[in-house]
């Protein structure tokens, strides 16, 4: 089964992403733009959430009005850069439950190493959106989703800002059932696992650590 990939080509997202890619973009602008794009991506990622009708009273009459059905969505941020996407998504899903998975890439092997894991206990009953801005090698994303599935989650989507073709292929080789939502699919990875042309290290740019 080939995995689903949704590249969200909305002009506002593309414009904001181009501003983020520029090397001279400041930390504060980078952070603000990532939050804005996360809200727009979140709008697309949640497009198929189920609704159910409940009776309400407007000032004029009663009506059956649509509300989100089922338990609250869970957003799971892959630390540390996932925090940037999480901030925007919680703006449009203010009641979402939130989990965190700490993964870093071993600089030699590029293999993911887990250092933190804390998620809501009832993932089996909830739609889960995993957020990490850069789908590069796909190793950390695949490892994070494997871990999240071990906790019982089955309705999972993965949302990122940029993806490399190699990362999408590696991720879907392990998780063909998890749709990927991204703002752009770039050319390729370099020898250090960075996305080209990309935007550099998303964590460093978001937190001003370099
Ligand atoms: N992580 C980043 O922050 N940037 C890349 O280009 C790849 C992985």
CSV table of C-alpha atoms and ligand atoms in Angstrom, one decimal:
chain,number,residue,atom,x,y,z
A,1,UNK,CA,0.0,0.0,0.0
A,2,UNK,CA,1.5,3.4,-1.0
A,3,UNK,CA,1.1,6.0,1.7
A,4,UNK,CA,-0.9,9.2,1.2
A,5,UNK,CA,1.0,12.4,0.8
A,6,UNK,CA,-0.8,15.8,0.9
A,7,UNK,CA,1.3,18.7,-0.2
A,8,UNK,CA,-0.6,21.8,0.8
A,9,UNK,CA,0.0,24.4,-1.9
A,10,UNK,CA,-2.1,27.2,-0.5
A,11,UNK,CA,-0.5,30.6,-1.6
A,12,UNK,CA,-0.4,31.9,2.0
A,13,UNK,CA,1.5,28.8,3.2
A,14,UNK,CA,3.9,29.0,0.2
A,15,UNK,CA,4.7,32.7,0.8
A,16,UNK,CA,5.2,32.2,4.5
A,17,UNK,CA,7.5,29.2,3.9
A,18,UNK,CA,9.6,31.2,1.5
A,19,UNK,CA,10.1,33.8,4.1
A,20,UNK,CA,11.1,31.1,6.6
A,21,UNK,CA,13.7,29.6,4.2
A,22,UNK,CA,15.6,32.9,3.9
A,23,UNK,CA,18.8,32.7,5.9
A,24,UNK,CA,18.4,36.3,7.1
A,25,UNK,CA,15.0,35.7,8.7
A,26,UNK,CA,15.2,36.5,12.4
A,27,UNK,CA,14.4,34.0,15.1
A,28,UNK,CA,11.2,35.9,16.1
A,29,UNK,CA,9.9,36.0,12.5
A,30,UNK,CA,10.8,32.4,12.0
A,31,UNK,CA,8.8,31.5,15.1
A,32,UNK,CA,5.8,33.6,14.2
A,33,UNK,CA,5.7,32.3,10.6
A,34,UNK,CA,5.9,28.7,11.8
A,35,UNK,CA,3.0,29.3,14.1
A,36,UNK,CA,1.0,30.9,11.3
A,37,UNK,CA,1.8,28.0,8.9
A,38,UNK,CA,0.9,25.5,11.6
A,39,UNK,CA,-2.6,27.0,11.9
A,40,UNK,CA,-3.1,26.8,8.1
A,41,UNK,CA,-1.7,23.2,8.0
A,42,UNK,CA,-3.9,22.3,11.0
A,43,UNK,CA,-6.9,23.5,9.0
A,44,UNK,CA,-6.2,20.9,6.3
A,45,UNK,CA,-5.1,18.1,8.5
A,46,UNK,CA,-8.4,18.3,10.4
A,47,UNK,CA,-10.6,18.6,7.3
A,48,UNK,CA,-12.0,15.1,7.8
A,49,UNK,CA,-12.8,15.2,11.5
A,50,UNK,CA,-16.3,13.8,12.1
A,51,UNK,CA,-19.2,16.0,13.2
A,52,UNK,CA,-22.3,15.2,15.2
A,53,UNK,CA,-25.4,17.3,15.7
A,54,UNK,CA,-26.5,18.6,19.0
A,55,UNK,CA,-29.6,20.7,19.8
A,56,UNK,CA,-28.7,24.3,20.8
A,57,UNK,CA,-30.7,27.4,21.3
A,58,UNK,CA,-29.8,30.5,19.4
A,59,UNK,CA,-31.3,33.8,20.7
A,60,UNK,CA,-34.1,33.1,18.1
A,61,UNK,CA,-34.8,29.4,18.0
A,62,UNK,CA,-33.5,25.9,18.6
A,63,UNK,CA,-31.5,24.1,15.9
A,64,UNK,CA,-29.4,21.0,15.5
A,65,UNK,CA,-25.8,22.4,15.2
A,66,UNK,CA,-22.7,20.5,14.2
A,67,UNK,CA,-20.0,19.9,16.8
A,68,UNK,CA,-16.8,17.8,16.7
A,69,UNK,CA,-17.6,14.2,17.5
A,70,UNK,CA,-15.8,11.8,19.8
A,71,UNK,CA,-12.9,12.4,22.1
A,72,UNK,CA,-10.6,15.4,21.8
A,73,UNK,CA,-7.8,15.1,19.2
A,74,UNK,CA,-4.3,14.4,20.5
A,75,UNK,CA,-1.4,16.5,19.2
A,76,UNK,CA,2.0,14.8,19.7
A,77,UNK,CA,5.1,17.0,19.2
A,78,UNK,CA,8.4,15.4,18.3
A,79,UNK,CA,10.9,17.4,20.3
A,80,UNK,CA,12.4,19.8,20.0
A,81,UNK,CA,11.4,21.5,16.7
A,82,UNK,CA,7.9,20.0,16.9
A,83,UNK,CA,7.1,22.6,19.6
A,84,UNK,CA,6.9,25.3,16.8
A,85,UNK,CA,4.2,23.4,14.9
A,86,UNK,CA,2.4,22.5,18.1
A,87,UNK,CA,2.1,26.1,19.2
A,88,UNK,CA,0.1,26.9,16.0
A,89,UNK,CA,-2.0,23.8,16.1
A,90,UNK,CA,-3.1,24.3,19.7
A,91,UNK,CA,-4.3,27.8,18.6
A,92,UNK,CA,-6.9,26.2,16.3
A,93,UNK,CA,-7.5,23.1,18.5
A,94,UNK,CA,-7.4,24.7,22.0
A,95,UNK,CA,-8.9,21.6,23.7
A,96,UNK,CA,-6.5,19.1,22.1
A,97,UNK,CA,-4.7,16.8,24.4
A,98,UNK,CA,-0.9,17.0,24.0
A,99,UNK,CA,1.9,14.5,24.1
A,100,UNK,CA,5.7,14.8,23.6
A,101,UNK,CA,8.2,12.4,22.2
A,102,UNK,CA,11.9,13.4,22.6
A,103,UNK,CA,14.0,12.1,19.8
A,104,UNK,CA,17.5,13.3,18.7
A,105,UNK,CA,19.5,12.1,15.7
A,106,UNK,CA,22.8,10.5,16.4
A,107,UNK,CA,25.1,12.7,14.4
A,108,UNK,CA,27.2,9.8,13.2
A,109,UNK,CA,24.5,7.2,12.3
A,110,UNK,CA,21.6,9.6,11.9
A,111,UNK,CA,19.6,7.0,13.8
A,112,UNK,CA,16.9,8.2,16.2
A,113,UNK,CA,17.5,8.0,20.0
A,114,UNK,CA,14.5,8.4,22.3
A,115,UNK,CA,15.1,10.5,25.5
A,116,UNK,CA,11.5,11.4,26.5
A,117,UNK,CA,8.0,9.9,26.0
A,118,UNK,CA,4.8,11.3,27.6
A,119,UNK,CA,1.5,11.0,25.9
A,120,UNK,CA,-2.2,10.8,27.0
A,121,UNK,CA,-3.1,7.3,28.2
A,122,UNK,CA,-6.1,6.6,26.0
A,123,UNK,CA,-4.7,7.0,22.5
A,124,UNK,CA,-6.7,4.1,21.1
A,125,UNK,CA,-9.9,6.2,21.2
A,126,UNK,CA,-8.5,9.3,19.7
A,127,UNK,CA,-7.4,10.9,16.4
A,128,UNK,CA,-3.7,11.6,16.7
A,129,UNK,CA,-1.7,14.2,14.8
A,130,UNK,CA,2.1,13.9,15.1
A,131,UNK,CA,4.0,17.1,14.4
A,132,UNK,CA,7.6,17.6,13.4
A,133,UNK,CA,8.6,20.4,11.0
A,134,UNK,CA,11.3,18.4,9.0
A,135,UNK,CA,10.7,15.0,7.5
A,136,UNK,CA,14.3,14.5,6.5
A,137,UNK,CA,15.6,10.9,6.7
A,138,UNK,CA,12.3,9.8,8.1
A,139,UNK,CA,14.0,7.8,10.8
A,140,UNK,CA,12.9,9.9,13.9
A,141,UNK,CA,9.4,10.3,12.5
A,142,UNK,CA,9.0,6.6,11.9
A,143,UNK,CA,10.5,5.7,15.3
A,144,UNK,CA,8.2,8.2,17.0
A,145,UNK,CA,5.1,6.8,15.2
A,146,UNK,CA,6.1,3.2,16.0
A,147,UNK,CA,6.3,4.2,19.7
A,148,UNK,CA,3.0,6.0,19.5
A,149,UNK,CA,1.3,2.9,17.9
A,150,UNK,CA,2.7,0.8,20.8
A,151,UNK,CA,0.6,3.0,23.1
A,152,UNK,CA,-2.5,1.9,21.1
A,153,UNK,CA,-3.0,4.7,18.6
A,154,UNK,CA,-4.3,3.7,15.2
A,155,UNK,CA,-5.8,6.8,13.7
A,156,UNK,CA,-2.6,8.8,13.1
A,157,UNK,CA,-1.6,11.6,10.7
A,158,UNK,CA,1.8,13.1,10.4
A,159,UNK,CA,2.2,16.9,9.8
A,160,UNK,CA,5.4,18.6,8.8
A,161,UNK,CA,6.6,21.8,7.2
A,162,UNK,CA,9.2,20.3,4.7
A,163,UNK,CA,9.7,16.8,3.5
A,164,UNK,CA,12.5,15.2,1.5
A,165,UNK,CA,11.4,12.5,-1.0
A,166,UNK,CA,13.8,10.1,0.8
A,167,UNK,CA,12.1,10.8,4.1
A,168,UNK,CA,8.6,10.3,2.8
A,169,UNK,CA,9.7,6.9,1.2
A,170,UNK,CA,11.4,5.8,4.4
A,171,UNK,CA,8.5,6.8,6.6
A,172,UNK,CA,5.9,5.2,4.4
A,173,UNK,CA,8.0,2.0,4.1
A,174,UNK,CA,7.3,1.6,7.9
A,175,UNK,CA,4.0,3.3,8.2
A,176,UNK,CA,2.0,3.2,4.9
A,177,UNK,CA,-1.2,3.7,6.9
A,178,UNK,CA,-0.2,7.2,8.2
A,179,UNK,CA,-0.9,10.1,5.8
A,180,UNK,CA,1.8,12.8,5.6
A,181,UNK,CA,0.8,16.5,5.3
A,182,UNK,CA,3.5,18.9,4.3
A,183,UNK,CA,3.9,22.4,2.9
A,184,UNK,CA,6.6,21.4,0.4
A,185,UNK,CA,8.5,18.4,-0.9
A,186,UNK,CA,12.1,19.6,-1.5
A,187,UNK,CA,14.8,18.1,-3.8
A,188,UNK,CA,16.9,15.8,-1.6
A,189,UNK,CA,19.0,15.2,1.5
A,190,UNK,CA,22.6,16.2,1.8
A,191,UNK,CA,25.3,13.9,3.3
A,192,UNK,CA,24.4,15.1,6.8
A,193,UNK,CA,20.7,14.4,6.5
A,194,UNK,CA,19.7,18.0,5.9
A,195,UNK,CA,17.0,18.8,3.5
A,196,UNK,CA,18.0,20.7,0.3
A,197,UNK,CA,17.3,23.5,-0.4
A,198,UNK,CA,15.5,23.4,3.0
A,199,UNK,CA,15.7,26.0,5.7
A,200,UNK,CA,18.6,24.8,7.8
A,201,UNK,CA,18.2,23.3,11.3
A,202,UNK,CA,14.6,24.0,12.3
A,203,UNK,CA,15.3,23.7,16.0
A,204,UNK,CA,18.3,26.1,15.9
A,205,UNK,CA,16.3,28.6,13.9
A,206,UNK,CA,13.3,28.3,16.1
A,207,UNK,CA,15.1,28.6,19.4
A,208,UNK,CA,18.1,30.8,18.2
A,209,UNK,CA,20.6,28.2,19.4
A,210,UNK,CA,23.1,28.8,16.6
B,1,LIG,N1,16.3,18.6,10.6
B,1,LIG,C1,16.4,20.0,10.4
B,1,LIG,O1,16.2,20.8,11.3
B,1,LIG,N2,16.7,20.4,9.1
B,1,LIG,C2,16.9,19.5,8.1
B,1,LIG,O2,17.2,20.0,7.0
B,1,LIG,C3,16.8,18.2,8.4
B,1,LIG,C4,16.5,17.7,9.6
